[in-house]
PDB file of C-alpha atoms and ligand atoms in Angstrom:
ATOM      1  CA  MET A   1       0.000  -0.001  -0.002  1.00  0.00           C
ATOM      2  CA  GLU A   2       1.246   3.530  -0.842  1.00  0.00           C
ATOM      3  CA  TYR A   3       1.051   6.410   1.638  1.00  0.00           C
ATOM      4  CA  GLU A   4       1.670  10.140   1.173  1.00  0.00           C
ATOM      5  CA  THR A   5       2.763  10.910   4.724  1.00  0.00           C
ATOM      6  CA  LEU A   6       4.487   7.651   5.685  1.00  0.00           C
ATOM      7  CA  LEU A   7       7.053   5.137   4.470  1.00  0.00           C
ATOM      8  CA  VAL A   8       6.160   1.583   5.374  1.00  0.00           C
ATOM      9  CA  SER A   9       8.249  -1.567   4.982  1.00  0.00           C
ATOM     10  CA  VAL A  10       8.459  -5.086   6.393  1.00  0.00           C
ATOM     11  CA  GLN A  11      11.692  -6.976   6.940  1.00  0.00           C
ATOM     12  CA  GLU A  12      12.441 -10.034   9.057  1.00  0.00           C
ATOM     13  CA  ARG A  13       9.021  -9.953  10.770  1.00  0.00           C
ATOM     14  CA  VAL A  14       9.410  -6.270  11.728  1.00  0.00           C
ATOM     15  CA  GLY A  15       7.102  -3.579  10.329  1.00  0.00           C
ATOM     16  CA  LEU A  16       8.788  -0.190  10.077  1.00  0.00           C
ATOM     17  CA  ILE A  17       6.697   2.986   9.807  1.00  0.00           C
ATOM     18  CA  THR A  18       8.612   6.197   9.114  1.00  0.00           C
ATOM     19  CA  LEU A  19       6.661   9.433   9.517  1.00  0.00           C
ATOM     20  CA  ASN A  20       7.383  11.391   6.361  1.00  0.00           C
ATOM     21  CA  ARG A  21       6.253  15.031   6.304  1.00  0.00           C
ATOM     22  CA  PRO A  22       9.753  16.538   6.486  1.00  0.00           C
ATOM     23  CA  LYS A  23       8.678  20.073   5.536  1.00  0.00           C
ATOM     24  CA  ALA A  24       6.332  20.185   8.552  1.00  0.00           C
ATOM     25  CA  LEU A  25       8.669  18.309  10.922  1.00  0.00           C
ATOM     26  CA  ASN A  26       6.246  15.376  10.735  1.00  0.00           C
ATOM     27  CA  ALA A  27       3.401  17.383  12.284  1.00  0.00           C
ATOM     28  CA  LEU A  28       0.395  15.108  12.752  1.00  0.00           C
ATOM     29  CA  ASN A  29      -2.364  16.275  10.429  1.00  0.00           C
ATOM     30  CA  SER A  30      -5.596  14.344   9.861  1.00  0.00           C
ATOM     31  CA  GLN A  31      -4.163  12.621   6.803  1.00  0.00           C
ATOM     32  CA  LEU A  32      -1.089  11.380   8.670  1.00  0.00           C
ATOM     33  CA  VAL A  33      -3.178  10.047  11.569  1.00  0.00           C
ATOM     34  CA  ALA A  34      -5.535   8.303   9.117  1.00  0.00           C
ATOM     35  CA  GLU A  35      -2.625   6.803   7.170  1.00  0.00           C
ATOM     36  CA  LEU A  36      -0.882   5.746  10.374  1.00  0.00           C
ATOM     37  CA  ASN A  37      -4.005   3.833  11.385  1.00  0.00           C
ATOM     38  CA  GLN A  38      -4.223   2.265   7.909  1.00  0.00           C
ATOM     39  CA  ALA A  39      -0.560   1.212   8.075  1.00  0.00           C
ATOM     40  CA  LEU A  40      -1.031  -0.222  11.566  1.00  0.00           C
ATOM     41  CA  ASP A  41      -4.166  -2.083  10.381  1.00  0.00           C
ATOM     42  CA  GLN A  42      -2.096  -3.509   7.514  1.00  0.00           C
ATOM     43  CA  LEU A  43       0.790  -4.587   9.776  1.00  0.00           C
ATOM     44  CA  GLU A  44      -1.475  -5.980  12.497  1.00  0.00           C
ATOM     45  CA  ALA A  45      -3.292  -8.084   9.894  1.00  0.00           C
ATOM     46  CA  ASP A  46      -0.002  -9.377   8.436  1.00  0.00           C
ATOM     47  CA  ALA A  47       0.818 -12.759  10.014  1.00  0.00           C
ATOM     48  CA  GLY A  48       4.413 -12.191   8.913  1.00  0.00           C
ATOM     49  CA  VAL A  49       4.823  -9.235  11.296  1.00  0.00           C
ATOM     50  CA  GLY A  50       5.563  -9.733  15.001  1.00  0.00           C
ATOM     51  CA  CYS A  51       6.662  -6.250  16.059  1.00  0.00           C
ATOM     52  CA  ILE A  52       6.223  -2.690  14.752  1.00  0.00           C
ATOM     53  CA  VAL A  53       8.610   0.266  14.974  1.00  0.00           C
ATOM     54  CA  ILE A  54       7.506   3.873  14.487  1.00  0.00           C
ATOM     55  CA  THR A  55      10.197   6.459  13.781  1.00  0.00           C
ATOM     56  CA  GLY A  56      10.611   9.927  12.292  1.00  0.00           C
ATOM     57  CA  SER A  57      13.567  11.884  10.934  1.00  0.00           C
ATOM     58  CA  ALA A  58      16.893  12.820  12.521  1.00  0.00           C
ATOM     59  CA  LYS A  59      15.472  16.276  13.341  1.00  0.00           C
ATOM     60  CA  ALA A  60      11.942  15.410  14.404  1.00  0.00           C
ATOM     61  CA  PHE A  61      10.046  12.335  15.463  1.00  0.00           C
ATOM     62  CA  ALA A  62       7.016  14.679  15.232  1.00  0.00           C
ATOM     63  CA  ALA A  63       6.714  18.356  16.234  1.00  0.00           C
ATOM     64  CA  GLY A  64       3.121  17.941  17.386  1.00  0.00           C
ATOM     65  CA  ALA A  65      -0.339  18.073  15.987  1.00  0.00           C
ATOM     66  CA  ASP A  66      -0.540  20.222  12.841  1.00  0.00           C
ATOM     67  CA  ILE A  67      -1.088  23.732  14.211  1.00  0.00           C
ATOM     68  CA  LYS A  68      -1.804  25.165  10.757  1.00  0.00           C
ATOM     69  CA  GLU A  69      -4.605  22.648  10.232  1.00  0.00           C
ATOM     70  CA  MET A  70      -6.075  23.166  13.710  1.00  0.00           C
ATOM     71  CA  SER A  71      -5.834  26.963  13.928  1.00  0.00           C
ATOM     72  CA  ALA A  72      -9.117  27.603  12.091  1.00  0.00           C
ATOM     73  CA  PHE A  73     -11.144  24.964  13.934  1.00  0.00           C
ATOM     74  CA  GLY A  74     -13.976  26.092  16.195  1.00  0.00           C
ATOM     75  CA  PHE A  75     -16.179  24.678  18.878  1.00  0.00           C
ATOM     76  CA  PRO A  76     -18.625  22.880  18.708  1.00  0.00           C
ATOM     77  CA  GLN A  77     -17.443  21.430  15.350  1.00  0.00           C
ATOM     78  CA  ILE A  78     -14.170  20.066  16.750  1.00  0.00           C
ATOM     79  CA  TYR A  79     -16.238  18.419  19.499  1.00  0.00           C
ATOM     80  CA  LEU A  80     -18.874  17.083  17.094  1.00  0.00           C
ATOM     81  CA  ASP A  81     -16.140  15.685  14.843  1.00  0.00           C
ATOM     82  CA  ASP A  82     -14.424  14.224  17.953  1.00  0.00           C
ATOM     83  CA  PHE A  83     -11.150  15.497  16.515  1.00  0.00           C
ATOM     84  CA  PHE A  84      -8.212  13.195  17.326  1.00  0.00           C
ATOM     85  CA  ALA A  85     -10.453  10.341  18.476  1.00  0.00           C
ATOM     86  CA  ALA A  86      -8.848   8.409  15.597  1.00  0.00           C
ATOM     87  CA  ALA A  87      -5.479   8.757  17.308  1.00  0.00           C
ATOM     88  CA  ASP A  88      -6.732   6.640  20.228  1.00  0.00           C
ATOM     89  CA  ARG A  89      -6.700   3.612  17.926  1.00  0.00           C
ATOM     90  CA  ILE A  90      -2.908   3.895  17.687  1.00  0.00           C
ATOM     91  CA  GLY A  91      -2.568   3.245  21.403  1.00  0.00           C
ATOM     92  CA  ALA A  92      -4.997   0.331  21.292  1.00  0.00           C
ATOM     93  CA  ARG A  93      -2.849  -1.828  19.000  1.00  0.00           C
ATOM     94  CA  ARG A  94      -2.206  -5.435  20.076  1.00  0.00           C
ATOM     95  CA  LYS A  95       1.190  -6.198  18.551  1.00  0.00           C
ATOM     96  CA  PRO A  96       4.290  -4.789  20.305  1.00  0.00           C
ATOM     97  CA  LEU A  97       4.954  -1.202  19.168  1.00  0.00           C
ATOM     98  CA  ILE A  98       8.298   0.564  19.701  1.00  0.00           C
ATOM     99  CA  ALA A  99       8.982   4.280  19.174  1.00  0.00           C
ATOM    100  CA  ALA A 100      12.483   5.209  17.932  1.00  0.00           C
ATOM    101  CA  VAL A 101      12.665   8.923  18.679  1.00  0.00           C
ATOM    102  CA  ALA A 102      15.289  11.353  17.399  1.00  0.00           C
ATOM    103  CA  GLY A 103      14.957  15.129  17.600  1.00  0.00           C
ATOM    104  CA  TYR A 104      11.678  16.803  18.566  1.00  0.00           C
ATOM    105  CA  ALA A 105       8.844  14.778  20.097  1.00  0.00           C
ATOM    106  CA  LEU A 106       6.572  17.662  21.044  1.00  0.00           C
ATOM    107  CA  GLY A 107       2.852  17.841  21.768  1.00  0.00           C
ATOM    108  CA  GLY A 108       1.124  15.175  19.697  1.00  0.00           C
ATOM    109  CA  GLY A 109       4.577  13.819  18.756  1.00  0.00           C
ATOM    110  CA  CYS A 110       5.369  13.180  22.403  1.00  0.00           C
ATOM    111  CA  GLU A 111       1.882  11.733  22.860  1.00  0.00           C
ATOM    112  CA  LEU A 112       2.369   9.407  19.898  1.00  0.00           C
ATOM    113  CA  ALA A 113       5.637   8.129  21.412  1.00  0.00           C
ATOM    114  CA  LEU A 114       3.844   7.668  24.739  1.00  0.00           C
ATOM    115  CA  MET A 115       1.210   5.492  23.012  1.00  0.00           C
ATOM    116  CA  CYS A 116       3.924   3.044  21.964  1.00  0.00           C
ATOM    117  CA  ASP A 117       4.908   0.209  24.306  1.00  0.00           C
ATOM    118  CA  PHE A 118       8.356   1.644  24.913  1.00  0.00           C
ATOM    119  CA  ILE A 119      10.587   4.387  23.605  1.00  0.00           C
ATOM    120  CA  TYR A 120      14.219   4.285  22.519  1.00  0.00           C
ATOM    121  CA  ALA A 121      15.593   7.818  22.201  1.00  0.00           C
ATOM    122  CA  ALA A 122      18.572   9.257  20.362  1.00  0.00           C
ATOM    123  CA  GLU A 123      20.816  11.525  22.429  1.00  0.00           C
ATOM    124  CA  ASN A 124      19.315  14.553  20.625  1.00  0.00           C
ATOM    125  CA  ALA A 125      15.693  13.629  21.405  1.00  0.00           C
ATOM    126  CA  ARG A 126      13.593  16.297  23.122  1.00  0.00           C
ATOM    127  CA  PHE A 127      10.238  15.539  24.748  1.00  0.00           C
ATOM    128  CA  GLY A 128       7.742  18.259  25.579  1.00  0.00           C
ATOM    129  CA  LEU A 129       4.094  19.260  25.831  1.00  0.00           C
ATOM    130  CA  PRO A 130       4.033  22.930  24.740  1.00  0.00           C
ATOM    131  CA  GLU A 131       0.255  23.099  24.184  1.00  0.00           C
ATOM    132  CA  LEU A 132      -0.262  25.700  26.913  1.00  0.00           C
ATOM    133  CA  THR A 133       1.829  28.106  24.820  1.00  0.00           C
ATOM    134  CA  LEU A 134      -0.820  27.746  22.096  1.00  0.00           C
ATOM    135  CA  GLY A 135      -3.745  28.429  24.426  1.00  0.00           C
ATOM    136  CA  VAL A 136      -4.815  24.771  24.589  1.00  0.00           C
ATOM    137  CA  ILE A 137      -3.918  21.589  26.455  1.00  0.00           C
ATOM    138  CA  PRO A 138      -2.616  18.212  25.238  1.00  0.00           C
ATOM    139  CA  GLY A 139      -5.362  16.377  23.361  1.00  0.00           C
ATOM    140  CA  ILE A 140      -4.014  12.890  22.618  1.00  0.00           C
ATOM    141  CA  GLY A 141      -3.567  11.622  26.148  1.00  0.00           C
ATOM    142  CA  GLY A 142      -0.410  13.538  27.113  1.00  0.00           C
ATOM    143  CA  THR A 143      -1.550  14.664  30.574  1.00  0.00           C
ATOM    144  CA  GLN A 144      -2.635  11.107  31.373  1.00  0.00           C
ATOM    145  CA  ARG A 145       0.138   8.966  29.920  1.00  0.00           C
ATOM    146  CA  LEU A 146       2.962  11.287  31.009  1.00  0.00           C
ATOM    147  CA  THR A 147       1.576  11.256  34.556  1.00  0.00           C
ATOM    148  CA  HIS A 148       1.289   7.472  34.516  1.00  0.00           C
ATOM    149  CA  ALA A 149       4.875   7.251  33.286  1.00  0.00           C
ATOM    150  CA  LEU A 150       6.530   9.883  35.502  1.00  0.00           C
ATOM    151  CA  GLY A 151       4.275  10.559  38.499  1.00  0.00           C
ATOM    152  CA  LYS A 152       2.589  13.878  39.266  1.00  0.00           C
ATOM    153  CA  ALA A 153       5.513  16.189  40.036  1.00  0.00           C
ATOM    154  CA  LYS A 154       7.683  15.141  37.108  1.00  0.00           C
ATOM    155  CA  ALA A 155       4.729  15.306  34.703  1.00  0.00           C
ATOM    156  CA  MET A 156       3.066  18.480  35.946  1.00  0.00           C
ATOM    157  CA  GLU A 157       6.189  20.603  35.555  1.00  0.00           C
ATOM    158  CA  PRO A 158       6.711  20.085  31.793  1.00  0.00           C
ATOM    159  CA  CYS A 159       2.923  20.253  31.220  1.00  0.00           C
ATOM    160  CA  LEU A 160       2.665  23.656  32.916  1.00  0.00           C
ATOM    161  CA  THR A 161       5.961  25.151  31.744  1.00  0.00           C
ATOM    162  CA  GLY A 162       6.335  23.621  28.286  1.00  0.00           C
ATOM    163  CA  ARG A 163       9.949  22.806  29.195  1.00  0.00           C
ATOM    164  CA  GLN A 164      11.492  20.165  26.949  1.00  0.00           C
ATOM    165  CA  LEU A 165      13.080  17.119  28.580  1.00  0.00           C
ATOM    166  CA  THR A 166      16.402  15.946  27.203  1.00  0.00           C
ATOM    167  CA  ALA A 167      16.773  12.278  26.267  1.00  0.00           C
ATOM    168  CA  GLU A 168      18.946  11.665  29.305  1.00  0.00           C
ATOM    169  CA  GLU A 169      16.432  13.341  31.612  1.00  0.00           C
ATOM    170  CA  ALA A 170      13.580  11.419  30.014  1.00  0.00           C
ATOM    171  CA  GLU A 171      15.425   8.154  30.621  1.00  0.00           C
ATOM    172  CA  ARG A 172      16.150   9.054  34.253  1.00  0.00           C
ATOM    173  CA  ALA A 173      12.479   9.959  34.775  1.00  0.00           C
ATOM    174  CA  GLY A 174      11.246   6.659  33.311  1.00  0.00           C
ATOM    175  CA  LEU A 175       9.772   7.998  30.077  1.00  0.00           C
ATOM    176  CA  VAL A 176      12.399   6.399  27.859  1.00  0.00           C
ATOM    177  CA  ALA A 177      13.653   2.798  28.067  1.00  0.00           C
ATOM    178  CA  ARG A 178      17.112   3.496  26.658  1.00  0.00           C
ATOM    179  CA  VAL A 179      19.147   6.358  25.132  1.00  0.00           C
ATOM    180  CA  LEU A 180      21.160   5.374  22.069  1.00  0.00           C
ATOM    181  CA  PRO A 181      23.649   7.178  19.826  1.00  0.00           C
ATOM    182  CA  ALA A 182      21.723   8.991  17.073  1.00  0.00           C
ATOM    183  CA  GLU A 183      23.581   7.185  14.306  1.00  0.00           C
ATOM    184  CA  SER A 184      22.684   3.706  15.618  1.00  0.00           C
ATOM    185  CA  LEU A 185      19.180   4.462  16.983  1.00  0.00           C
ATOM    186  CA  LEU A 186      17.232   2.839  14.163  1.00  0.00           C
ATOM    187  CA  ASP A 187      19.552  -0.162  13.662  1.00  0.00           C
ATOM    188  CA  GLU A 188      19.560  -0.980  17.365  1.00  0.00           C
ATOM    189  CA  THR A 189      15.800  -0.509  17.653  1.00  0.00           C
ATOM    190  CA  LEU A 190      15.226  -2.780  14.655  1.00  0.00           C
ATOM    191  CA  ALA A 191      17.543  -5.415  16.157  1.00  0.00           C
ATOM    192  CA  VAL A 192      15.512  -5.374  19.395  1.00  0.00           C
ATOM    193  CA  ALA A 193      12.277  -5.468  17.388  1.00  0.00           C
ATOM    194  CA  ARG A 194      13.554  -8.532  15.459  1.00  0.00           C
ATOM    195  CA  GLY A 195      14.275 -10.224  18.791  1.00  0.00           C
ATOM    196  CA  ILE A 196      10.697  -9.601  19.969  1.00  0.00           C
ATOM    197  CA  ALA A 197       9.258 -10.572  16.579  1.00  0.00           C
ATOM    198  CA  GLY A 198      11.146 -13.876  16.763  1.00  0.00           C
ATOM    199  CA  LYS A 199       9.381 -14.878  19.977  1.00  0.00           C
ATOM    200  CA  SER A 200       5.940 -16.480  20.191  1.00  0.00           C
ATOM    201  CA  LEU A 201       3.482 -13.815  18.967  1.00  0.00           C
ATOM    202  CA  PRO A 202       0.580 -14.794  21.248  1.00  0.00           C
ATOM    203  CA  ALA A 203       2.926 -14.778  24.246  1.00  0.00           C
ATOM    204  CA  ALA A 204       4.362 -11.376  23.264  1.00  0.00           C
ATOM    205  CA  MET A 205       0.864  -9.934  22.768  1.00  0.00           C
ATOM    206  CA  MET A 206      -0.296 -11.329  26.109  1.00  0.00           C
ATOM    207  CA  THR A 207       2.767  -9.866  27.817  1.00  0.00           C
ATOM    208  CA  LYS A 208       1.831  -6.446  26.437  1.00  0.00           C
ATOM    209  CA  GLU A 209      -1.780  -6.921  27.514  1.00  0.00           C
ATOM    210  CA  CYS A 210      -0.739  -7.884  31.053  1.00  0.00           C
ATOM    211  CA  VAL A 211       1.690  -4.966  31.525  1.00  0.00           C
ATOM    212  CA  ASN A 212      -0.958  -2.530  30.293  1.00  0.00           C
ATOM    213  CA  ARG A 213      -3.559  -4.026  32.644  1.00  0.00           C
ATOM    214  CA  ALA A 214      -1.287  -3.042  35.549  1.00  0.00           C
ATOM    215  CA  PHE A 215      -2.440   0.560  34.932  1.00  0.00           C
ATOM    216  CA  GLU A 216      -6.090  -0.368  35.232  1.00  0.00           C
ATOM    217  CA  LEU A 217      -6.406  -3.200  37.753  1.00  0.00           C
ATOM    218  CA  GLY A 218      -5.562  -3.606  41.419  1.00  0.00           C
ATOM    219  CA  LEU A 219      -2.652  -5.958  42.223  1.00  0.00           C
ATOM    220  CA  ASN A 220      -4.720  -9.066  43.015  1.00  0.00           C
ATOM    221  CA  GLU A 221      -6.944  -8.689  39.944  1.00  0.00           C
ATOM    222  CA  GLY A 222      -3.864  -8.005  37.802  1.00  0.00           C
ATOM    223  CA  VAL A 223      -2.070 -11.112  39.060  1.00  0.00           C
ATOM    224  CA  ARG A 224      -5.211 -13.206  38.479  1.00  0.00           C
ATOM    225  CA  PHE A 225      -5.499 -11.817  34.928  1.00  0.00           C
ATOM    226  CA  GLU A 226      -1.841 -12.662  34.272  1.00  0.00           C
ATOM    227  CA  ARG A 227      -2.289 -16.205  35.704  1.00  0.00           C
ATOM    228  CA  ARG A 228      -5.279 -16.918  33.407  1.00  0.00           C
ATOM    229  CA  LEU A 229      -3.333 -15.847  30.322  1.00  0.00           C
ATOM    230  CA  PHE A 230      -0.309 -17.855  31.517  1.00  0.00           C
ATOM    231  CA  HIS A 231      -2.522 -20.944  31.807  1.00  0.00           C
ATOM    232  CA  SER A 232      -4.046 -20.360  28.358  1.00  0.00           C
ATOM    233  CA  LEU A 233      -0.627 -20.394  26.695  1.00  0.00           C
ATOM    234  CA  PHE A 234      -0.306 -24.079  27.549  1.00  0.00           C
ATOM    235  CA  ALA A 235      -2.776 -24.657  24.701  1.00  0.00           C
ATOM    236  CA  SER A 236      -0.325 -23.085  22.220  1.00  0.00           C
ATOM    237  CA  ALA A 237       2.062 -24.822  19.863  1.00  0.00           C
ATOM    238  CA  ASP A 238       4.716 -22.283  20.827  1.00  0.00           C
ATOM    239  CA  GLN A 239       4.647 -23.326  24.504  1.00  0.00           C
ATOM    240  CA  LYS A 240       5.368 -26.951  23.488  1.00  0.00           C
ATOM    241  CA  GLU A 241       8.113 -25.831  21.113  1.00  0.00           C
ATOM    242  CA  GLY A 242       9.716 -23.333  23.523  1.00  0.00           C
ATOM    243  CA  MET A 243       9.874 -25.762  26.421  1.00  0.00           C
ATOM    244  CA  ASN A 244      10.870 -28.796  24.304  1.00  0.00           C
ATOM    245  CA  ALA A 245      13.655 -26.744  22.712  1.00  0.00           C
ATOM    246  CA  PHE A 246      15.019 -25.883  26.167  1.00  0.00           C
ATOM    247  CA  VAL A 247      14.946 -29.544  27.263  1.00  0.00           C
ATOM    248  CA  GLU A 248      16.539 -30.663  23.970  1.00  0.00           C
ATOM    249  CA  LYS A 249      19.192 -27.903  24.218  1.00  0.00           C
ATOM    250  CA  ARG A 250      18.360 -26.308  20.847  1.00  0.00           C
ATOM    251  CA  ALA A 251      16.979 -22.995  19.625  1.00  0.00           C
ATOM    252  CA  PRO A 252      13.155 -22.832  19.446  1.00  0.00           C
ATOM    253  CA  HIS A 253      11.369 -22.439  16.124  1.00  0.00           C
ATOM    254  CA  PHE A 254       8.130 -20.663  16.945  1.00  0.00           C
ATOM    255  CA  THR A 255       5.140 -20.861  14.653  1.00  0.00           C
ATOM    256  CA  HIS A 256       3.636 -17.799  16.419  1.00  0.00           C
ATOM    257  CA  ARG A 257       0.401 -19.587  17.271  1.00  0.00           C
TER     258      ARG A 257
HETATM  259  N1  CAA B 301       2.314  22.118  13.063  1.00  0.00           N
HETATM  260  C1  CAA B 301       2.432  22.628  11.832  1.00  0.00           C
HETATM  261  N2  CAA B 301       3.612  22.974  11.271  1.00  0.00           N
HETATM  262  C2  CAA B 301       4.719  22.811  12.018  1.00  0.00           C
HETATM  263  C3  CAA B 301       4.678  22.301  13.317  1.00  0.00           C
HETATM  264  C4  CAA B 301       3.403  21.949  13.844  1.00  0.00           C
HETATM  265  N3  CAA B 301       3.250  21.393  15.074  1.00  0.00           N
HETATM  266  N4  CAA B 301       5.916  22.270  13.814  1.00  0.00           N
HETATM  267  C5  CAA B 301       6.720  22.745  12.838  1.00  0.00           C
HETATM  268  N5  CAA B 301       6.006  23.081  11.750  1.00  0.00           N
HETATM  269  C6  CAA B 301       6.484  23.638  10.492  1.00  0.00           C
HETATM  270  C7  CAA B 301       6.862  25.097  10.642  1.00  0.00           C
HETATM  271  O1  CAA B 301       5.720  25.924  10.582  1.00  0.00           O
HETATM  272  C8  CAA B 301       7.794  25.267   9.490  1.00  0.00           C
HETATM  273  O2  CAA B 301       7.047  25.404   8.314  1.00  0.00           O
HETATM  274  P1  CAA B 301       7.356  26.604   7.263  1.00  0.00           P
HETATM  275  O3  CAA B 301       8.729  26.255   6.737  1.00  0.00           O
HETATM  276  O4  CAA B 301       6.292  26.485   6.252  1.00  0.00           O
HETATM  277  O5  CAA B 301       7.355  27.866   8.055  1.00  0.00           O
HETATM  278  C9  CAA B 301       8.519  23.918   9.413  1.00  0.00           C
HETATM  279  O6  CAA B 301       7.681  22.988  10.099  1.00  0.00           O
HETATM  280  C10 CAA B 301       9.862  23.927  10.104  1.00  0.00           C
HETATM  281  O7  CAA B 301       9.689  24.401  11.434  1.00  0.00           O
HETATM  282  P2  CAA B 301      10.545  25.607  12.056  1.00  0.00           P
HETATM  283  O8  CAA B 301      10.990  26.555  11.000  1.00  0.00           O
HETATM  284  O9  CAA B 301       9.734  26.177  13.184  1.00  0.00           O
HETATM  285  O10 CAA B 301      11.802  24.791  12.614  1.00  0.00           O
HETATM  286  P3  CAA B 301      12.766  25.187  13.830  1.00  0.00           P
HETATM  287  O11 CAA B 301      13.898  24.243  13.753  1.00  0.00           O
HETATM  288  O12 CAA B 301      13.040  26.638  13.819  1.00  0.00           O
HETATM  289  O13 CAA B 301      11.890  24.886  15.149  1.00  0.00           O
HETATM  290  C11 CAA B 301      10.406  23.615  16.568  1.00  0.00           C
HETATM  291  C12 CAA B 301      11.513  23.570  15.466  1.00  0.00           C
HETATM  292  C13 CAA B 301      10.974  24.157  17.878  1.00  0.00           C
HETATM  293  C14 CAA B 301       9.946  22.159  16.754  1.00  0.00           C
HETATM  294  C15 CAA B 301       9.235  24.523  16.086  1.00  0.00           C
HETATM  295  O14 CAA B 301       8.870  24.139  14.770  1.00  0.00           O
HETATM  296  C16 CAA B 301       7.993  24.437  16.943  1.00  0.00           C
HETATM  297  O15 CAA B 301       7.954  25.026  17.994  1.00  0.00           O
HETATM  298  N6  CAA B 301       6.954  23.708  16.450  1.00  0.00           N
HETATM  299  C17 CAA B 301       5.682  23.623  17.145  1.00  0.00           C
HETATM  300  C18 CAA B 301       5.762  22.692  18.354  1.00  0.00           C
HETATM  301  C19 CAA B 301       4.423  22.655  19.058  1.00  0.00           C
HETATM  302  O16 CAA B 301       3.926  23.639  19.585  1.00  0.00           O
HETATM  303  N7  CAA B 301       3.818  21.434  19.113  1.00  0.00           N
HETATM  304  C20 CAA B 301       2.522  21.230  19.745  1.00  0.00           C
HETATM  305  C21 CAA B 301       1.439  21.286  18.730  1.00  0.00           C
HETATM  306  S1  CAA B 301      -0.192  21.292  19.449  1.00  0.00           S
HETATM  307  C22 CAA B 301      -0.538  19.683  19.799  1.00  0.00           C
HETATM  308  O17 CAA B 301       0.244  18.789  19.566  1.00  0.00           O
HETATM  309  C23 CAA B 301      -1.919  19.478  20.406  1.00  0.00           C
HETATM  310  C24 CAA B 301      -2.234  18.091  20.823  1.00  0.00           C
HETATM  311  O18 CAA B 301      -1.819  17.625  21.877  1.00  0.00           O
HETATM  312  C25 CAA B 301      -3.174  17.311  20.078  1.00  0.00           C
END
C-alpha cells in the first residue's frame, strides 16, 4: 500500500513505519493520523509481522499536531467531529509497538511516542508538551500517559511550563527505556524489534496486555488476569516448542500460534 505521509516496509518480521512530512517536521495532520491507522491495520493483519517500529527523521520524530490545520477549527465542530479520536486507535494496538525517537517529540509527537509500548531515544531527542503556549492543552492523552509514566511532580512541571526534557532526563524519569547514539538508533531498535518478533506472537501480545492491565487493575486482579493468560498459553504450539527446545538444548522455532 502507498502512503503520502508515511514510508512503510516489512523486513524479518518487523514492520517499520517512518513518519514522512519533512517540511512540517512530521506534524500530525488528519491525513497522517488516518494513514498511520491504515498502516497499523495492515501490519497488524499481516501474520508475517511480530513487532512494529515507528520512527521519524533525525530532526523530528514529530513536532506535534498540525497547528496550521487546527488553527481555524472552532467549537462545537471540533467536539462534534471528535477530533483526534482516531489517534486513540494507535494506542490500542495489540502487537508490540516501539517508538524510535530522534529530535523533537513535542505535543502530539510526544503523545504518539507515549502510546507506543516503549521508547528508545537518540541523544538529541527532546520531549515536551508545549500546548499551553498555544492556548490549549494536550489532546491525545499527554496529561494522562505522562503522569502514569513519571508521576505527578515530574509530569506536571513540563505540562505547565512547556519545558522540553532531554533524552537523558527522560530516561532518568522513566519515560524512555534506553538512550542510544543517534547514528545507531534505528539499527539498534530494529535489532531489538527482530528479537521480539522472533518470539511467540501470542505470548508477546499477552505480555503487552498484562503490563498494560497493571495501569487499570488492582494488584490481586492483575495477578489473576496474568495467571489466566499464563494458563491459556499451555494450549499453544509455541509453549510446546519453547519448552521442548530448552529440554533438547536447541533454539526454538516458533510458529507464532
Ligand atoms: N504544526 C504545523 N507545522 C509545524 C509544526 C506543527 N506542530 N511544527 C513545525 N512546523 C512547520 C513550521 O511551521 C515550518 O514550516 P514553514 O517552513 O512552512 O514555516 C517547518 O515545520 C519547520 O519548522 P521551524 O521553521 O519552526 O523549525 P525550527 O527548527 O526553527 O523549530 C520547533 C523547530 C521548535 C519544533 C518549532 O517548529 C515548533 O515550535 N513547532 C511547534 C511545536 C508545538 O507547539 N507542538 C505542539 C502542537 S499542538 C498539539 O500537539 C496538540 C495536541 O496535543 C493534540
